[in-house]
XYZ file of C-alpha atoms in Angstrom:
439
model
C -36.416 13.810 -70.756
C -36.048 10.667 -68.678
C -32.272 11.066 -68.771
C -32.540 14.570 -67.345
C -34.840 13.323 -64.586
C -32.433 10.505 -63.715
C -29.483 12.894 -63.580
C -31.494 15.280 -61.400
C -32.471 12.516 -59.012
C -28.866 11.343 -58.798
C -27.652 14.853 -57.998
C -30.338 15.260 -55.366
C -29.342 11.966 -53.743
C -25.677 13.005 -53.724
C -26.516 16.329 -52.114
C -28.717 14.614 -49.559
C -26.047 12.046 -48.713
C -23.465 14.805 -48.444
C -25.637 16.720 -45.982
C -26.221 13.572 -43.953
C -22.524 12.758 -43.982
C -21.694 16.327 -42.916
C -24.263 16.178 -40.119
C -22.852 12.889 -38.832
C -19.340 14.262 -38.903
C -20.414 17.395 -37.050
C -22.363 15.393 -34.471
C -19.462 13.057 -33.819
C -17.010 15.948 -33.543
C -19.086 17.825 -30.938
C -19.926 14.790 -28.823
C -18.256 14.168 -25.434
C -17.848 10.826 -23.692
C -17.533 11.632 -19.961
C -16.013 8.995 -17.698
C -18.048 8.056 -15.727
C -21.275 9.006 -17.442
C -23.269 8.684 -14.209
C -21.703 10.474 -11.253
C -22.525 11.387 -7.674
C -21.568 14.282 -5.397
C -17.823 14.723 -5.012
C -16.952 12.582 -8.048
C -14.317 13.605 -10.605
C -15.381 13.136 -14.225
C -12.792 12.920 -17.020
C -13.306 14.144 -20.584
C -10.362 13.209 -22.795
C -8.746 15.631 -25.234
C -9.523 13.230 -28.098
C -13.157 14.354 -27.686
C -12.216 17.993 -28.378
C -12.374 19.126 -32.026
C -11.414 22.207 -34.003
C -13.424 23.112 -37.100
C -11.453 24.097 -40.182
C -13.805 26.381 -42.106
C -11.387 26.587 -45.066
C -11.220 22.831 -45.618
C -11.958 21.639 -49.135
C -13.739 18.472 -48.055
C -16.000 17.435 -45.232
C -13.496 14.805 -44.065
C -10.947 17.461 -43.116
C -13.403 19.900 -41.585
C -12.992 18.738 -37.972
C -9.615 18.073 -36.367
C -9.257 16.200 -33.094
C -6.966 17.480 -30.357
C -5.817 14.284 -28.680
C -2.579 15.399 -26.984
C -1.376 16.063 -23.472
C -2.134 19.486 -22.076
C 0.374 22.105 -20.975
C -0.687 25.257 -19.126
C 2.013 27.238 -20.921
C 0.484 26.502 -24.330
C -3.130 25.592 -23.495
C -5.837 27.346 -21.542
C -9.318 26.275 -20.506
C -12.026 28.763 -21.407
C -15.107 29.288 -19.273
C -17.625 26.452 -19.882
C -21.062 27.259 -21.244
C -23.734 25.320 -19.360
C -27.195 24.653 -20.729
C -28.447 22.436 -17.934
C -27.207 21.269 -14.553
C -24.205 23.599 -14.447
C -24.923 24.385 -10.785
C -23.938 20.804 -9.918
C -20.401 21.304 -11.274
C -17.962 22.658 -8.713
C -15.085 23.392 -11.117
C -13.387 22.363 -14.358
C -9.588 22.142 -14.656
C -6.574 20.247 -16.011
C -3.028 19.684 -14.797
C 0.174 19.706 -16.847
C 0.585 16.358 -18.588
C -3.116 15.411 -18.406
C -4.725 14.196 -21.628
C -8.145 14.942 -20.176
C -10.171 17.731 -18.578
C -11.550 17.103 -15.075
C -15.054 18.060 -13.972
C -15.603 18.032 -10.195
C -19.183 17.367 -9.148
C -20.207 19.539 -6.224
C -20.304 17.933 -2.783
C -23.390 17.818 -0.580
C -25.887 17.484 -3.439
C -29.357 16.526 -2.237
C -31.534 15.287 -5.088
C -34.426 12.850 -5.252
C -34.304 12.216 -9.016
C -31.556 11.895 -11.601
C -30.196 15.219 -12.891
C -28.664 15.846 -16.316
C -25.635 18.037 -17.028
C -25.297 19.611 -20.481
C -22.917 22.189 -21.823
C -19.868 22.991 -23.955
C -16.205 22.920 -22.936
C -13.443 24.788 -24.775
C -9.653 24.494 -24.813
C -7.546 27.210 -26.432
C -4.287 26.379 -28.210
C -2.187 29.522 -27.777
C 0.369 28.656 -30.478
C -2.018 27.867 -33.321
C -4.697 30.186 -31.928
C -7.294 27.462 -32.328
C -10.222 26.730 -30.023
C -11.150 23.069 -29.551
C -14.653 22.331 -28.310
C -16.509 19.406 -26.789
C -20.256 19.358 -26.140
C -21.881 17.370 -23.333
C -25.230 16.476 -24.827
C -28.340 14.634 -23.786
C -27.679 11.412 -21.853
C -23.914 12.051 -21.877
C -23.571 12.960 -18.190
C -25.950 12.801 -15.249
C -26.009 12.707 -11.466
C -27.679 9.468 -10.522
C -29.569 8.081 -7.572
C -28.297 4.741 -6.325
C -31.020 2.633 -4.742
C -29.046 -0.614 -4.501
C -28.523 -1.924 -0.973
C -26.044 -4.298 0.655
C -26.448 -5.984 4.028
C -23.940 -5.119 6.752
C -21.453 -7.754 7.906
C -21.672 -9.531 11.264
C -18.349 -9.662 13.143
C -19.529 -11.195 16.388
C -22.366 -11.222 18.881
C -24.291 -8.030 18.084
C -21.233 -6.546 16.381
C -21.464 -5.360 12.774
C -19.355 -3.591 10.120
C -19.485 -2.109 6.610
C -20.146 -4.217 3.509
C -17.362 -4.236 0.894
C -19.355 -2.149 -1.633
C -20.521 0.629 0.692
C -18.984 3.229 -1.660
C -21.454 2.258 -4.401
C -24.502 0.996 -2.489
C -26.544 1.930 0.523
C -25.882 0.016 3.719
C -28.815 -2.086 4.819
C -28.580 -2.380 8.603
C -29.591 -6.004 8.766
C -27.509 -9.117 8.214
C -28.286 -12.071 5.986
C -29.441 -13.890 9.129
C -31.828 -11.090 10.057
C -29.880 -9.482 12.932
C -30.608 -5.763 13.044
C -29.539 -4.338 16.419
C -26.220 -4.029 18.220
C -22.993 -2.038 17.763
C -22.090 -0.932 14.250
C -18.456 -0.008 13.540
C -17.525 1.655 10.238
C -13.826 1.837 9.356
C -13.354 4.266 6.480
C -10.216 3.684 4.396
C -9.392 5.337 1.074
C -8.279 3.626 -2.140
C -4.633 3.749 -1.000
C -5.414 1.856 2.182
C -4.970 4.901 4.420
C -7.209 5.001 7.492
C -9.386 8.095 7.264
C -12.004 7.823 9.995
C -13.958 5.491 12.245
C -17.578 5.683 13.362
C -19.087 3.595 16.190
C -22.821 3.745 16.893
C -25.628 1.679 18.404
C -28.261 0.639 15.856
C -31.870 -0.388 16.445
C -34.197 -0.645 13.426
C -31.896 1.757 11.550
C -33.028 2.648 8.015
C -30.643 2.172 5.079
C -28.042 4.920 4.530
C -25.432 5.712 1.895
C -22.103 5.921 3.742
C -19.813 6.453 0.751
C -17.251 9.246 1.239
C -14.671 11.094 -0.848
C -11.632 13.306 -0.320
C -12.464 15.852 -3.014
C -10.878 19.249 -2.414
C -13.173 22.144 -1.570
C -12.082 24.667 -4.168
C -13.511 27.660 -2.281
C -11.546 26.954 0.904
C -8.410 25.849 -0.931
C -8.377 29.139 -2.828
C -9.158 31.266 0.221
C -6.526 29.690 2.483
C -3.928 28.878 -0.155
C -1.013 29.014 2.315
C -2.353 26.145 4.419
C -1.998 22.478 3.597
C -5.480 21.021 3.743
C -7.171 17.696 3.174
C -10.885 17.039 3.094
C -13.306 14.283 4.093
C -16.824 14.460 2.658
C -19.904 12.344 3.240
C -21.983 14.010 0.545
C -25.181 12.144 1.341
C -25.023 13.524 4.916
C -26.130 10.172 6.415
C -27.962 10.626 9.707
C -28.357 7.817 12.250
C -31.164 7.372 14.745
C -28.755 7.364 17.703
C -25.654 9.408 18.447
C -22.286 7.793 17.842
C -18.577 8.626 18.058
C -16.761 9.795 14.942
C -12.954 9.600 15.077
C -11.060 11.403 12.307
C -7.402 10.422 12.136
C -4.994 13.361 12.144
C -1.757 14.612 13.633
C -1.810 16.325 17.046
C -0.539 19.623 15.591
C -3.215 19.836 12.884
C -6.504 21.759 13.009
C -9.942 20.419 12.096
C -13.240 22.163 11.277
C -16.659 21.248 9.939
C -17.783 22.576 6.548
C -21.342 23.772 5.971
C -23.142 23.485 2.635
C -22.344 27.145 1.925
C -18.592 26.399 2.376
C -18.394 28.254 5.702
C -16.550 26.705 8.656
C -17.797 25.787 12.114
C -16.257 24.338 15.284
C -16.793 20.703 16.117
C -16.553 20.839 19.909
C -14.774 17.510 20.317
C -11.330 16.647 21.660
C -8.107 15.029 20.518
C -7.448 11.458 21.627
C -3.694 10.852 21.701
C -4.198 7.087 22.081
C -6.184 6.907 18.841
C -4.274 9.732 17.102
C -7.681 11.049 16.147
C -10.070 13.894 16.809
C -13.275 12.534 18.372
C -16.745 14.069 18.246
C -20.215 12.846 19.132
C -22.656 13.161 16.260
C -25.576 11.561 14.468
C -24.696 12.987 11.054
C -21.562 12.431 8.987
C -20.802 15.656 7.104
C -17.814 17.387 5.502
C -14.588 18.244 7.328
C -11.258 19.920 6.638
C -7.944 19.123 8.340
C -5.504 22.015 8.068
C -1.860 22.615 8.893
C -2.792 26.107 10.143
C -5.612 27.646 12.124
C -8.475 28.887 9.954
C -10.665 30.385 12.699
C -10.085 32.767 15.602
C -10.318 30.815 18.869
C -11.828 33.757 20.769
C -14.479 34.945 18.294
C -15.145 31.687 16.399
C -14.975 33.707 13.199
C -12.913 32.786 10.129
C -9.469 34.319 10.075
C -8.335 36.697 7.416
C -6.563 34.483 4.845
C -3.445 36.626 5.173
C -3.440 36.097 8.946
C -2.732 32.417 8.402
C 0.776 33.382 7.342
C 1.533 35.380 10.477
C -0.361 33.997 13.500
C -0.038 36.073 16.647
C 2.357 34.663 19.292
C -0.372 34.649 21.933
C -2.833 32.693 19.815
C -3.789 29.214 20.989
C -5.506 26.334 19.206
C -9.271 26.563 19.375
C -11.566 24.109 21.113
C -12.192 22.326 17.847
C -8.460 22.089 17.217
C -6.349 19.098 18.104
C -3.192 20.747 19.477
C 0.083 18.950 20.073
C 0.705 17.859 23.672
C 3.437 20.489 24.096
C 1.263 23.325 22.812
C -1.605 22.951 25.257
C -0.094 25.688 27.418
C 2.228 28.516 26.521
C 5.852 28.186 27.593
C 6.793 30.608 30.442
C 8.931 33.547 29.363
C 12.591 33.598 30.343
C 13.671 35.776 33.286
C 15.662 38.038 30.990
C 12.601 38.913 28.901
C 10.571 40.264 31.823
C 11.588 43.382 33.768
C 11.707 42.657 37.557
C 9.271 44.642 39.743
C 10.716 47.366 41.996
C 11.816 46.147 45.426
C 9.401 46.874 48.275
C 12.009 46.381 51.037
C 13.680 49.770 50.480
C 12.062 52.827 52.149
C 10.741 55.482 49.783
C 12.970 58.223 51.184
C 14.963 60.542 48.979
C 17.571 61.004 51.757
C 18.542 57.351 51.807
C 20.213 56.049 48.633
C 19.217 52.614 47.419
C 21.868 49.900 47.762
C 23.620 48.764 44.598
C 22.027 45.519 43.342
C 24.244 42.555 42.722
C 24.834 41.826 39.023
C 22.395 39.377 37.362
C 20.789 37.875 40.463
C 19.273 34.456 39.930
C 15.552 34.261 40.829
C 14.814 32.092 43.830
C 11.051 31.609 43.780
C 11.076 28.829 46.398
C 13.739 30.203 48.732
C 11.283 32.029 51.034
C 7.782 30.992 52.104
C 4.928 33.280 51.148
C 4.085 34.063 54.864
C 7.607 35.260 55.628
C 7.559 37.605 52.671
C 4.250 39.024 53.813
C 5.656 39.717 57.321
C 8.597 41.614 55.836
C 6.253 43.802 53.805
C 4.149 44.541 56.890
C 7.273 45.619 58.820
C 8.247 47.976 56.019
C 4.818 49.592 55.964
C 4.762 50.126 59.749
C 8.326 51.461 59.865
C 7.239 55.111 60.211
C 4.668 54.253 62.888
C 6.721 52.079 65.261
C 10.154 53.603 65.734
C 11.503 50.798 67.885
C 10.829 48.020 65.355
C 13.210 48.806 62.550
C 14.310 45.850 60.434
C 17.969 44.913 60.532
C 19.365 46.398 57.353
C 22.971 45.520 56.574
C 23.713 49.025 55.370
C 25.634 51.559 57.451
C 23.686 54.513 56.165
C 20.395 52.975 57.304
C 21.855 52.387 60.790
C 22.984 56.008 60.871
C 19.465 57.178 60.133
C 18.128 55.050 62.976
C 20.645 56.534 65.424
C 19.742 60.089 64.374
C 16.042 59.401 64.868
C 16.615 57.909 68.344
C 18.735 60.869 69.391
C 16.016 63.233 68.228
C 13.488 61.422 70.380
C 15.765 61.705 73.428
C 16.307 65.434 72.913
C 12.583 66.053 72.561
C 11.997 64.023 75.687
C 14.467 66.164 77.682
C 12.756 69.355 76.468
C 9.395 68.091 77.624
C 10.733 66.914 80.989
C 9.656 68.237 84.387
C 6.137 67.456 85.171
C 6.001 64.184 83.387
C 9.450 63.152 84.434
C 8.425 61.483 87.653
C 5.562 59.537 86.152
C 7.694 58.545 83.158
C 10.482 57.324 85.503
C 7.864 55.460 87.501
C 6.631 53.607 84.445
C 10.208 52.801 83.506
C 10.739 51.448 86.987
C 7.662 49.277 86.618
C 9.002 47.864 83.361
C 12.324 47.142 85.067
C 10.517 45.290 87.847
């Protein structure tokens, strides 16, 4: 009897250990290790393919039940299925991978405003088209969260009442006081990316300014990039939306033929109302708040209605369109080039009488325009003479055309004949007046 009990206990222990071992294997296979595990708005989080597992239901042993992926991804053979979020999915902007990546990228949404740490939980899936297997990875409790950074670093002092960013401003809030206790003056923030490229500059007066997080990122706005996929765009995002007490000048470095717009939290665009500074090679605006901006190779808004353009209209802008007020146009594009003389039909000449009996003179071939050859007053006098031609018979303009002279002679002869017919009574008085004129 004791032997049977011992055997039974041994079997029970083996079954129990097998269940525990199976549970540990399953837990390890479904567990993700995001990098980083604590993120902030605009961050890109990597989850490596080695964390994705496929479950072999026909395996003979527990050891072979889960198979790790662990290879580089190819869009021709792999596809990313729609993630299933259990918590915090609204904080994820998108999930994607590029050819050759051995990880999946999660983009945390920009402009997140939270007062406490937020967890993100869910399951990601990658489909292998050749083997028709689905590899999964589960983001569980404490695996990934959006954190609140309360660490602070004092600003640097560059001179008398002149201050600048601390070296760790991307990770910590800027405390607007120096180690020596100075806390008012001119604060200049030069924003450079990891490659050393100058992105923007902000200059503002500070007086008892509270601490702000000034970290920025260049994360692509997926909504705008998809909508205007024919334009080359780059983005600058201050996700914390830091707001200063006083208004300062924000200079965003860009080319003179690029276009810039502000981005609202709902991904809509708005005009900035600044101007392009060719000396700085930057677009300059006055603002208290650092937000999100897009620099585009093409116009994204109509300059007359301030409404977003149809995405297809970006491909074929109208010839008469001009850069908007929030656009930094190139120096040569500030005004439209005048059309050539051959592209505009010349107006009809006003110096030829509108008489069907007098043919118009043949114009010389291809006359060259001479806009400055005659003063504006002289041209006006000629027009007045033409208009009064029918009223004052004795003030005909000298027209170098024989036919016009012939018409003048005929008209004068007609006047003489009519005068002879009406002679008699008025002859003496008329001769008298003529005599007076002679005297």
